[in-house]
Amino acid sequence: MALIRAGDPRLTDATLVGHKFARQERLRLAGFRVPEFCCLPVSAFDEAATGLLTAPAVSPPAGAETPAGAGAAAPAAGASAPSATASTEELLAWATAVADRLRSATLPAGLAAELDEAVAALAGPGDLLAVRACVVADADGVGEDGATDAFAGLTESFLYVPAADVARRVAACWASGFSPESVLYRARRGLAPAATRVAVGVQRMVPGVRSFVAFSRDPRTGAAETVVAAAHGIGEGVVQERADVDHFFVAPDTGAVRAETVVKTTMVCPGDGPGADPVVRPVPAELATGPVLTDDEARQVAALAAEVERFFGPPQDIEGTLTTDGTIHLVQARPVVFATPPAPTEDGATGTPVPWSNHNITESYPGISGALTYSQARVFYRLIFRDVYRRMGVPEHRLRAREHHLNRMVGLLRGRVYYRLDAWFELHHQIPGFVLVRPWWEKSMGMAGDYRPSRAELLRALPTLPGLAWRLGRLPGSVRRFLRWWDALVDDAAGIDDWTPEELIACYRRLWSEVGHRWGVTLVNTFFMLGTATFASALVRRWVDGDEQRTLGGLLMGGRENRSVLGVRSAVALAERIGADPALAERVRHCDDGEADAIWRDVVDGGYGPELAAAAREHLRWYGDRAPHDLKLEEPSPRQRPGMIISSVRPLVRSGLTVAESRAREVASRAEAERELREGCPSLPRRLVIRTLAAGLRWFVRTREDTRYCRSQLYGLTRHVMWRLGALLVEAGRLDDPLDVVDLTVEEVLGAYDGTLVETDLRALVGRRRAERLAATAAADLGVRLTTRLNRPVADALPAATVAAPARTATDGGDGVDLRGLPSSKGVVRGRARVVLDPSTPPETCRDRIIVAKETDPGWLMLMMVARGMVVERGTLLSHTAITGRLLGIPTVVAVPEATSLIADGEWIEVDGATGTVRSVPPEEVPAEETATATAGA
């Protein structure tokens, strides 16, 4: 149990001190400027923990586990260790008891004397040290703070610790291994709750005045570009995001530095007295506007990160500090924290991780998708993007060379649809002028959007401008031809229920063949929409004194109604007609879904008059394919279950919203934006330029929404064909239920008649797929972004499957939220949050609530129309949520990270759509009648 000092070979033994400290010592011995340190090995923790955990702090639940590699003295050997299946309450109670006891532990006399001697030799200026914890992985290097997986970094580090306080901080480091966050995080990663053993390092404190974290590869994409985040003050400001941070991006080949700087107002500094915790202080005025690092210093940090990567192999995440003389000190290095670490290639070199994201694709394919939906999505992306690349001038031979990327643009990872980002980057960079729209594209894909094209890239893009201008000029005519073609095709599909299997298959083949030659025009529109938005935003930011997002967002209102808006207003008009009949309105207000089907039949059969019957049939004819899950082929639309229309308009009947009121809100938003533009931009010529760009954006947005509705119809027609074939396969004795087709791929459904099946037992195939889908439904979400190992089967490289955690509810308590996002639709509103993770939620449950969601798409419109406000985790100024919020005139904030996790369902919150803030309403400010209602409900 003796203390291990610098130079002792045991300090590089990760089984004794953990990989964090073993890496530091290896770097120090190799000549890197790492401050000297000593380490209390894990055996010291084992002795302290064994003595504490055998006490009956909590009752031992059945099935207690012992973590591999922990040995007889490991925490799980104590009778109090809970099982891996213990409830959250049991885990937290146990963790709190253990942490409290470890925090009060004292070192044995001999070890305390050794530590005092070492501390005296190590103490830096002011007699101060750094004390850090490291969880020790098992003998194979697997586990928290492992050989290639740095986990979440939930254990404690203490800086500027006086020598007299080191022993107390050592005990606090031990205790941090059992913080609630650490225990729950291990449970989520599939490790036993007690599988923790902690080593503690005591290091000479370097009095840094600037600090940084650097990644030798871009942690978002795996690209070979060094990313440096730096702030004034000590490292906690960067690591814990408590300071204002500048970002630097260093190209490895040229050394070119691209800086993204902010006005710095806060920094983290040492506390005022010995042993005081670090504090946040104002940044001196002379340092506020300049970059934290010079370009040369950024290059030095990048070179250091590259050297550390070469030394260890995998991409590295390093932390360091700069002293007043500009010397760079390295204080930590670990593998870049991807969801899974990169793996060596076949020749032994480190391979670039494969990046995945579902940031905005979950708008279209939320939750678990069946084989039918995923196989069709893969066809859709391959065809339409091949067409758009062709239309944008990418030569055919290049498309053929990248055909494999087209085939893997989307993947199915544990039942969820993800973008494979390396394929997208490879394909999109073929588009002439892509660098001009890349910032907006990155934002739409959930990346930082901080990309700025270099001067060389802009110069290379200039020759493409004439070709882009020619394509822009052709776009309006192409859009008109596309919409005419599509409307004629939809009309030709009448009578589909009477078609034979061969006719249905021919319809499907013909439809998707045409899609592959026509649908690219919709994405050409998106390209120019993003380019115009980039230019317009830059001008508004430069020329207008006011909020760029609010002003430009308001200017997007008005103009001709798009098909999505027409669908909404058709529903509102239908609700108005229903409301005009008191008996029918009363029936609709109190109906359930089963009664909704009966009401629909009575309405279309003329039971409430021929005019209402005609209006209902017309609404179904034009807007029957729009539903919350309209791109998921396993989910019905009103085309299959018309009673859904009655359920969706029920809250509109109750609210009394009218078409005139809806239009008035849009007019008011536009008028307010025009007023802000006049006040914020006195120059008439500049206002004319901005208005011209806004008019162009309105056209692009309207075209996007028109074609997105066509996409709903495209999937609606495909759903109709597939469900009809499913029914015919039941008649033929090949399936038991028509909806069994959702667990077959499109080609398997068609192959049953084409003779192309490899596995002809469709029942057995459906059974296996259904079991996999249900298992994925029960598993925890993989998250928005993750990486997989190169040269490994993707399924093998995913994190271990864990059971999904229960959703947080209003009764969970907590300290409330204070969040910030992108202001999208002005106004301030207070109300109860309605956390919506599944858009098939009945609209009535959202009435007069504030919707909190990950993202939305047009299928959410019925929920939005009855809500008082919206808070969404993802989105941009041009996202569907932002546009709809302005259209409906309800306060809306988008791009609020983790909103659905941090805001409880039923919690009282306040949303300010002008400033982009979301905060909890204090209990004393909640209306008394609401408090009484909640109490009565409890």
XYZ file of C-alpha atoms in Angstrom, residues 572 576 656-663:
10
model
C -58.957 24.397 -38.671
C -64.912 25.443 -37.338
C -62.167 27.590 -30.997
C -59.174 28.584 -33.157
C -60.248 30.010 -36.517
C -58.599 30.301 -39.910
C -58.899 34.089 -39.704
C -57.110 34.118 -36.350
C -54.343 31.891 -37.726
C -53.796 34.230 -40.659
